[in-house]
mmCIF file of C-alpha atoms in Angstrom:
data_model
loop_
_atom_site.group_PDB
_atom_site.id
_atom_site.type_symbol
_atom_site.label_atom_id
_atom_site.label_comp_id
_atom_site.label_asym_id
_atom_site.label_seq_id
_atom_site.Cartn_x
_atom_site.Cartn_y
_atom_site.Cartn_z
ATOM 1 C CA MET R 12 51.789 -153.163 97.310
ATOM 2 C CA GLU R 13 48.035 -153.588 96.953
ATOM 3 C CA ARG R 14 46.986 -155.614 93.931
ATOM 4 C CA PRO R 15 44.143 -154.072 91.861
ATOM 5 C CA ALA R 16 41.151 -156.336 91.310
ATOM 6 C CA TRP R 17 41.474 -155.989 87.529
ATOM 7 C CA ALA R 18 45.109 -157.143 87.426
ATOM 8 C CA PRO R 19 45.367 -160.584 85.750
ATOM 9 C CA PRO R 20 46.696 -163.401 87.954
ATOM 10 C CA GLY R 21 50.421 -163.994 87.703
ATOM 11 C CA ILE R 22 51.316 -160.420 86.700
ATOM 12 C CA ASP R 23 54.288 -159.027 88.596
ATOM 13 C CA ILE R 24 53.011 -155.581 89.575
ATOM 14 C CA SER R 25 56.450 -154.599 90.866
ATOM 15 C CA VAL R 26 57.962 -154.459 87.342
ATOM 16 C CA PRO R 27 57.187 -151.515 85.016
ATOM 17 C CA SER R 28 55.663 -152.161 81.604
ATOM 18 C CA VAL R 29 56.040 -149.844 78.609
ATOM 19 C CA SER R 30 52.437 -150.475 77.513
ATOM 20 C CA ARG R 31 51.129 -149.518 80.951
ATOM 21 C CA MET R 32 53.412 -146.456 80.994
ATOM 22 C CA TYR R 33 51.924 -145.520 77.619
ATOM 23 C CA ASP R 34 48.467 -145.917 79.144
ATOM 24 C CA TYR R 35 49.498 -143.585 81.969
ATOM 25 C CA TYR R 36 50.816 -140.963 79.524
ATOM 26 C CA LEU R 37 47.439 -141.050 77.767
ATOM 27 C CA GLY R 38 45.541 -140.600 81.021
ATOM 28 C CA GLY R 39 44.371 -144.224 81.293
ATOM 29 C CA SER R 40 43.672 -146.102 84.502
ATOM 30 C CA HIS R 41 45.142 -149.543 83.744
ATOM 31 C CA ASN R 42 48.604 -148.972 85.161
ATOM 32 C CA PHE R 43 50.337 -149.646 88.468
ATOM 33 C CA GLU R 44 52.263 -147.302 90.736
ATOM 34 C CA VAL R 45 55.532 -148.792 89.490
ATOM 35 C CA ASP R 46 54.545 -147.802 85.935
ATOM 36 C CA ARG R 47 53.565 -144.298 87.016
ATOM 37 C CA GLU R 48 56.825 -143.824 88.888
ATOM 38 C CA ALA R 49 58.898 -144.898 85.871
ATOM 39 C CA ALA R 50 56.877 -142.600 83.616
ATOM 40 C CA ARG R 51 57.324 -139.676 85.997
ATOM 41 C CA ARG R 52 61.104 -140.322 86.067
ATOM 42 C CA ALA R 53 61.234 -140.139 82.276
ATOM 43 C CA MET R 54 59.100 -136.984 82.304
ATOM 44 C CA ARG R 55 61.609 -135.226 84.547
ATOM 45 C CA PHE R 56 63.868 -135.145 81.489
ATOM 46 C CA MET R 57 61.144 -134.902 78.820
ATOM 47 C CA PRO R 58 58.015 -133.301 80.333
ATOM 48 C CA GLY R 59 56.254 -133.478 76.983
ATOM 49 C CA LEU R 60 56.190 -137.281 76.730
ATOM 50 C CA PRO R 61 52.368 -137.338 77.028
ATOM 51 C CA LYS R 62 52.205 -134.942 74.065
ATOM 52 C CA ILE R 63 54.297 -137.362 72.015
ATOM 53 C CA MET R 64 51.920 -140.215 72.853
ATOM 54 C CA GLN R 65 48.904 -138.071 71.992
ATOM 55 C CA ALA R 66 50.505 -137.214 68.644
ATOM 56 C CA ASN R 67 51.034 -140.942 68.041
ATOM 57 C CA ARG R 68 47.350 -141.628 68.654
ATOM 58 C CA ALA R 69 46.247 -138.728 66.453
ATOM 59 C CA PHE R 70 48.479 -139.934 63.607
ATOM 60 C CA MET R 71 47.162 -143.478 64.041
ATOM 61 C CA ARG R 72 43.575 -142.270 63.690
ATOM 62 C CA ARG R 73 44.383 -140.319 60.526
ATOM 63 C CA ALA R 74 46.224 -143.316 59.062
ATOM 64 C CA VAL R 75 43.299 -145.645 59.828
ATOM 65 C CA ASN R 76 40.866 -143.265 58.152
ATOM 66 C CA TYR R 77 43.210 -143.045 55.165
ATOM 67 C CA ALA R 78 43.270 -146.850 54.940
ATOM 68 C CA VAL R 79 39.470 -147.091 54.978
ATOM 69 C CA GLU R 80 39.240 -144.369 52.330
ATOM 70 C CA ARG R 81 41.532 -146.514 50.168
ATOM 71 C CA GLY R 82 39.179 -149.478 50.583
ATOM 72 C CA VAL R 83 41.179 -151.366 53.228
ATOM 73 C CA THR R 84 38.862 -152.990 55.785
ATOM 74 C CA GLN R 85 41.322 -155.299 57.593
ATOM 75 C CA PHE R 86 43.687 -154.136 60.322
ATOM 76 C CA LEU R 87 46.489 -155.933 62.156
ATOM 77 C CA ASP R 88 47.730 -153.799 65.049
ATOM 78 C CA ILE R 89 50.916 -155.218 66.598
ATOM 79 C CA GLY R 90 52.101 -153.707 69.850
ATOM 80 C CA SER R 91 48.600 -152.336 70.290
ATOM 81 C CA GLY R 92 48.861 -151.662 74.012
ATOM 82 C CA ILE R 93 45.898 -151.169 76.329
ATOM 83 C CA PRO R 94 42.705 -150.160 74.477
ATOM 84 C CA THR R 95 41.772 -146.554 75.122
ATOM 85 C CA PHE R 96 39.215 -144.188 73.625
ATOM 86 C CA GLY R 97 39.632 -143.763 69.885
ATOM 87 C CA ASN R 98 41.413 -147.037 69.275
ATOM 88 C CA VAL R 99 41.717 -148.662 65.844
ATOM 89 C CA HIS R 100 38.447 -150.619 65.902
ATOM 90 C CA GLU R 101 36.425 -147.562 66.917
ATOM 91 C CA VAL R 102 37.930 -145.366 64.211
ATOM 92 C CA ALA R 103 37.795 -148.010 61.473
ATOM 93 C CA GLN R 104 34.309 -149.325 62.215
ATOM 94 C CA LYS R 105 32.911 -145.813 62.475
ATOM 95 C CA ALA R 106 34.179 -145.210 58.948
ATOM 96 C CA ASN R 107 33.074 -148.633 57.665
ATOM 97 C CA ALA R 108 31.079 -151.076 59.786
ATOM 98 C CA ARG R 109 32.587 -154.027 57.879
ATOM 99 C CA CYS R 110 36.110 -153.382 59.167
ATOM 100 C CA ARG R 111 37.826 -156.195 61.071
ATOM 101 C CA VAL R 112 40.615 -155.595 63.564
ATOM 102 C CA VAL R 113 43.097 -157.917 65.251
ATOM 103 C CA TYR R 114 45.172 -156.544 68.123
ATOM 104 C CA VAL R 115 48.440 -158.142 69.226
ATOM 105 C CA ASP R 116 50.493 -157.349 72.309
ATOM 106 C CA HIS R 117 52.888 -159.219 74.582
ATOM 107 C CA ASP R 118 51.721 -157.471 77.781
ATOM 108 C CA PRO R 119 49.193 -159.693 79.641
ATOM 109 C CA VAL R 120 47.436 -156.639 81.114
ATOM 110 C CA ALA R 121 46.932 -155.166 77.645
ATOM 111 C CA VAL R 122 45.576 -158.476 76.328
ATOM 112 C CA ALA R 123 43.298 -159.125 79.319
ATOM 113 C CA HIS R 124 41.871 -155.617 79.268
ATOM 114 C CA GLY R 125 41.514 -155.765 75.500
ATOM 115 C CA ARG R 126 39.443 -158.938 75.689
ATOM 116 C CA ALA R 127 37.145 -157.336 78.255
ATOM 117 C CA VAL R 128 36.691 -154.206 76.148
ATOM 118 C CA LEU R 129 36.148 -156.120 72.907
ATOM 119 C CA GLU R 130 33.602 -158.661 74.183
ATOM 120 C CA THR R 131 30.787 -156.900 72.335
ATOM 121 C CA TYR R 132 32.755 -156.383 69.117
ATOM 122 C CA PRO R 133 32.483 -159.600 67.052
ATOM 123 C CA GLN R 134 34.715 -158.251 64.267
ATOM 124 C CA THR R 135 37.658 -157.714 66.589
ATOM 125 C CA ALA R 136 40.080 -159.926 68.479
ATOM 126 C CA VAL R 137 43.132 -159.579 70.700
ATOM 127 C CA PHE R 138 45.790 -162.108 71.589
ATOM 128 C CA ALA R 139 49.237 -162.338 73.134
ATOM 129 C CA ALA R 140 52.237 -162.629 70.827
ATOM 130 C CA ASP R 141 55.615 -161.060 70.220
ATOM 131 C CA LEU R 142 56.530 -158.955 67.181
ATOM 132 C CA ARG R 143 59.872 -160.746 67.129
ATOM 133 C CA LYS R 144 58.038 -163.959 66.208
ATOM 134 C CA PRO R 145 55.995 -162.897 63.169
ATOM 135 C CA ARG R 146 55.146 -166.426 62.073
ATOM 136 C CA HIS R 147 53.278 -167.016 65.337
ATOM 137 C CA ILE R 148 51.204 -163.921 64.596
ATOM 138 C CA LEU R 149 50.479 -164.733 60.964
ATOM 139 C CA GLU R 150 49.512 -168.343 61.742
ATOM 140 C CA SER R 151 47.430 -167.530 64.838
ATOM 141 C CA PRO R 152 43.775 -168.642 65.001
ATOM 142 C CA GLU R 153 42.695 -165.027 65.517
ATOM 143 C CA VAL R 154 44.327 -163.841 62.308
ATOM 144 C CA GLY R 155 43.072 -166.899 60.469
ATOM 145 C CA GLU R 156 39.482 -166.371 61.583
ATOM 146 C CA LEU R 157 39.200 -162.606 61.115
ATOM 147 C CA LEU R 158 41.646 -161.599 58.391
ATOM 148 C CA ASP R 159 42.023 -162.760 54.802
ATOM 149 C CA LEU R 160 45.684 -162.234 53.974
ATOM 150 C CA ARG R 161 44.886 -162.655 50.271
ATOM 151 C CA GLN R 162 43.174 -159.250 50.481
ATOM 152 C CA PRO R 163 44.729 -155.899 51.517
ATOM 153 C CA VAL R 164 45.547 -155.453 55.204
ATOM 154 C CA ALA R 165 46.730 -152.382 57.085
ATOM 155 C CA LEU R 166 49.620 -153.441 59.316
ATOM 156 C CA LEU R 167 50.053 -151.030 62.226
ATOM 157 C CA LEU R 168 53.387 -150.822 64.040
ATOM 158 C CA VAL R 169 52.773 -147.676 66.062
ATOM 159 C CA ALA R 170 55.304 -146.822 68.773
ATOM 160 C CA VAL R 171 56.554 -150.406 68.997
ATOM 161 C CA LEU R 172 59.599 -150.884 66.759
ATOM 162 C CA HIS R 173 61.759 -148.659 68.937
ATOM 163 C CA PHE R 174 61.442 -151.301 71.652
ATOM 164 C CA VAL R 175 62.987 -153.995 69.428
ATOM 165 C CA GLU R 176 66.772 -154.065 69.627
ATOM 166 C CA ASP R 177 68.897 -154.596 66.536
ATOM 167 C CA SER R 178 70.082 -157.908 67.969
ATOM 168 C CA ASP R 179 66.476 -159.151 67.696
ATOM 169 C CA ASP R 180 66.438 -158.392 63.936
ATOM 170 C CA PRO R 181 63.491 -155.972 63.695
ATOM 171 C CA TYR R 182 64.052 -155.586 59.953
ATOM 172 C CA GLY R 183 63.703 -159.329 59.439
ATOM 173 C CA ALA R 184 60.516 -159.493 61.517
ATOM 174 C CA VAL R 185 58.910 -156.560 59.718
ATOM 175 C CA GLY R 186 60.026 -157.939 56.377
ATOM 176 C CA GLU R 187 58.308 -161.262 57.065
ATOM 177 C CA LEU R 188 55.107 -159.464 57.983
ATOM 178 C CA ARG R 189 55.304 -157.128 54.959
ATOM 179 C CA ASP R 190 55.929 -159.989 52.541
ATOM 180 C CA ALA R 191 52.905 -161.914 53.821
ATOM 181 C CA LEU R 192 50.492 -159.149 52.852
ATOM 182 C CA ALA R 193 48.616 -158.790 49.561
ATOM 183 C CA PRO R 194 49.048 -155.992 47.014
ATOM 184 C CA GLY R 195 47.206 -152.888 48.148
ATOM 185 C CA SER R 196 48.191 -153.498 51.769
ATOM 186 C CA LEU R 197 49.527 -150.689 53.929
ATOM 187 C CA ILE R 198 52.212 -150.508 56.605
ATOM 188 C CA VAL R 199 51.784 -147.787 59.234
ATOM 189 C CA ILE R 200 54.774 -146.923 61.431
ATOM 190 C CA THR R 201 55.781 -144.400 64.067
ATOM 191 C CA HIS R 202 59.243 -144.532 65.567
ATOM 192 C CA ALA R 203 61.196 -142.601 68.191
ATOM 193 C CA ALA R 204 64.221 -140.569 67.105
ATOM 194 C CA TYR R 205 66.340 -137.750 68.451
ATOM 195 C CA ASP R 206 65.117 -135.642 65.532
ATOM 196 C CA GLY R 207 62.517 -133.058 66.473
ATOM 197 C CA VAL R 208 62.755 -133.453 70.244
ATOM 198 C CA PRO R 209 62.672 -129.903 71.710
ATOM 199 C CA VAL R 210 65.350 -130.576 74.351
ATOM 200 C CA SER R 211 69.031 -131.418 74.038
ATOM 201 C CA GLN R 212 70.141 -134.874 72.916
ATOM 202 C CA GLU R 213 71.802 -135.302 76.313
ATOM 203 C CA GLN R 214 68.535 -134.606 78.113
ATOM 204 C CA THR R 215 66.655 -136.934 75.765
ATOM 205 C CA ALA R 216 69.289 -139.608 76.425
ATOM 206 C CA ASP R 217 68.551 -139.324 80.139
ATOM 207 C CA ALA R 218 64.884 -140.097 79.459
ATOM 208 C CA VAL R 219 65.915 -143.004 77.215
ATOM 209 C CA GLY R 220 68.041 -144.225 80.128
ATOM 210 C CA VAL R 221 64.909 -144.685 82.250
ATOM 211 C CA TYR R 222 63.657 -147.271 79.761
ATOM 212 C CA ARG R 223 67.024 -148.970 79.756
ATOM 213 C CA ASP R 224 66.910 -149.124 83.553
ATOM 214 C CA ILE R 225 63.550 -150.940 83.471
ATOM 215 C CA ARG R 226 64.965 -153.400 80.907
ATOM 216 C CA ASN R 227 62.882 -152.103 78.019
ATOM 217 C CA PRO R 228 65.532 -150.257 76.005
ATOM 218 C CA LEU R 229 64.245 -147.458 73.782
ATOM 219 C CA ILE R 230 66.162 -147.590 70.501
ATOM 220 C CA MET R 231 66.428 -144.199 68.823
ATOM 221 C CA ARG R 232 66.905 -144.703 65.067
ATOM 222 C CA SER R 233 67.696 -142.253 62.279
ATOM 223 C CA HIS R 234 65.347 -141.251 59.442
ATOM 224 C CA GLU R 235 67.313 -143.521 57.086
ATOM 225 C CA GLN R 236 67.151 -146.473 59.477
ATOM 226 C CA ILE R 237 63.397 -146.061 59.982
ATOM 227 C CA ALA R 238 62.819 -145.764 56.224
ATOM 228 C CA ARG R 239 64.283 -149.268 55.815
ATOM 229 C CA PHE R 240 61.169 -150.737 57.481
ATOM 230 C CA PHE R 241 59.167 -149.680 54.402
ATOM 231 C CA GLU R 242 61.326 -151.538 51.849
ATOM 232 C CA GLY R 243 59.230 -152.918 49.008
ATOM 233 C CA TYR R 244 56.378 -150.514 49.726
ATOM 234 C CA GLU R 245 55.735 -147.154 48.076
ATOM 235 C CA MET R 246 55.687 -144.277 50.534
ATOM 236 C CA VAL R 247 52.365 -142.476 50.709
ATOM 237 C CA GLU R 248 52.680 -138.685 50.480
ATOM 238 C CA PRO R 249 54.075 -136.777 52.316
ATOM 239 C CA GLY R 250 56.510 -139.612 53.103
ATOM 240 C CA LEU R 251 58.327 -140.259 56.365
ATOM 241 C CA VAL R 252 57.799 -137.071 58.365
ATOM 242 C CA SER R 253 57.065 -135.850 61.881
ATOM 243 C CA MET R 254 53.654 -136.961 63.129
ATOM 244 C CA PRO R 255 51.876 -133.576 62.895
ATOM 245 C CA HIS R 256 53.057 -133.191 59.289
ATOM 246 C CA TRP R 257 51.428 -136.424 58.059
ATOM 247 C CA ARG R 258 48.133 -135.355 56.437
ATOM 248 C CA PRO R 259 47.106 -133.113 59.337
ATOM 249 C CA ASP R 260 43.490 -132.243 60.130
ATOM 250 C CA THR R 261 44.566 -128.894 61.574
ATOM 251 C CA PRO R 262 47.627 -126.708 60.901
ATOM 252 C CA ALA R 263 50.755 -128.443 62.203
ATOM 253 C CA GLU R 264 51.986 -125.135 63.588
ATOM 254 C CA GLN R 265 49.296 -125.368 66.281
ATOM 255 C CA GLU R 266 50.812 -128.557 67.726
ATOM 256 C CA ASP R 267 52.896 -128.768 70.891
ATOM 257 C CA PRO R 268 56.660 -128.770 70.114
ATOM 258 C CA TYR R 269 57.018 -132.284 71.566
ATOM 259 C CA ALA R 270 54.566 -133.651 68.988
ATOM 260 C CA PHE R 271 57.264 -133.279 66.323
ATOM 261 C CA SER R 272 59.540 -135.847 68.015
ATOM 262 C CA GLY R 273 60.405 -138.839 65.849
ATOM 263 C CA PHE R 274 58.905 -139.951 62.542
ATOM 264 C CA ALA R 275 55.718 -141.398 61.076
ATOM 265 C CA GLY R 276 54.787 -142.766 57.701
ATOM 266 C CA VAL R 277 52.556 -145.030 55.643
ATOM 267 C CA GLY R 278 53.692 -147.322 52.858
ATOM 268 C CA ARG R 279 51.609 -149.127 50.245
ATOM 269 C CA ARG R 280 52.350 -152.412 48.525
ATOM 270 C CA ALA R 281 51.812 -152.020 44.793
#
């Protein structure tokens, strides 16, 4: 297998990565053949997976603009993936040039590419860390230098929590992050669920099985289970809904059926 020149040293290009699969779904170029093959396997069962990822990105952009409109100028994006067009810093800084953004991901390719992309953006940073170790994130030099946790922060957990198994205590990790933020802060979440997927649960389970096979289990949670991640925060209208139904720019009815898979929401700390 030929190693791309941009691949960071030490990366095993024979093992699929969910962040690089996500990049492939979005039409990016920073993925390996092993990632593309895994993504294509999942798409045999759910051909609309790219539409789900596009809906995630569109929701993220609307949520970022909402945050800036509410006066929030600090963003902590955990599980950020590989930077692509229309990422958080571009959306936020277009709305307010003073916005500061810290990206966090555990994939070395995502971090390496992020650093290259963000070289000319002094109000942004990216570093490697794991959501399951929130204290490492909160006490990192990057967060300390760019973000003031005494002021409101928008915490983004977009399409990441469904890769954290219950045995790794995702509720505890999110709770520690939530509790560290100042009043007026926001938490932005999207999460996979069987709800809304326009194919049978059995067929969806086959796609989920692809992620299990590559040792990145996709945990499908219920509306009630996802709502628990917002504990202590007031839900912003319209609440925890499908992605196209959260403050849409265009009529939700125009969206692809796959875009309604799973849930999205924003909470605010009073």
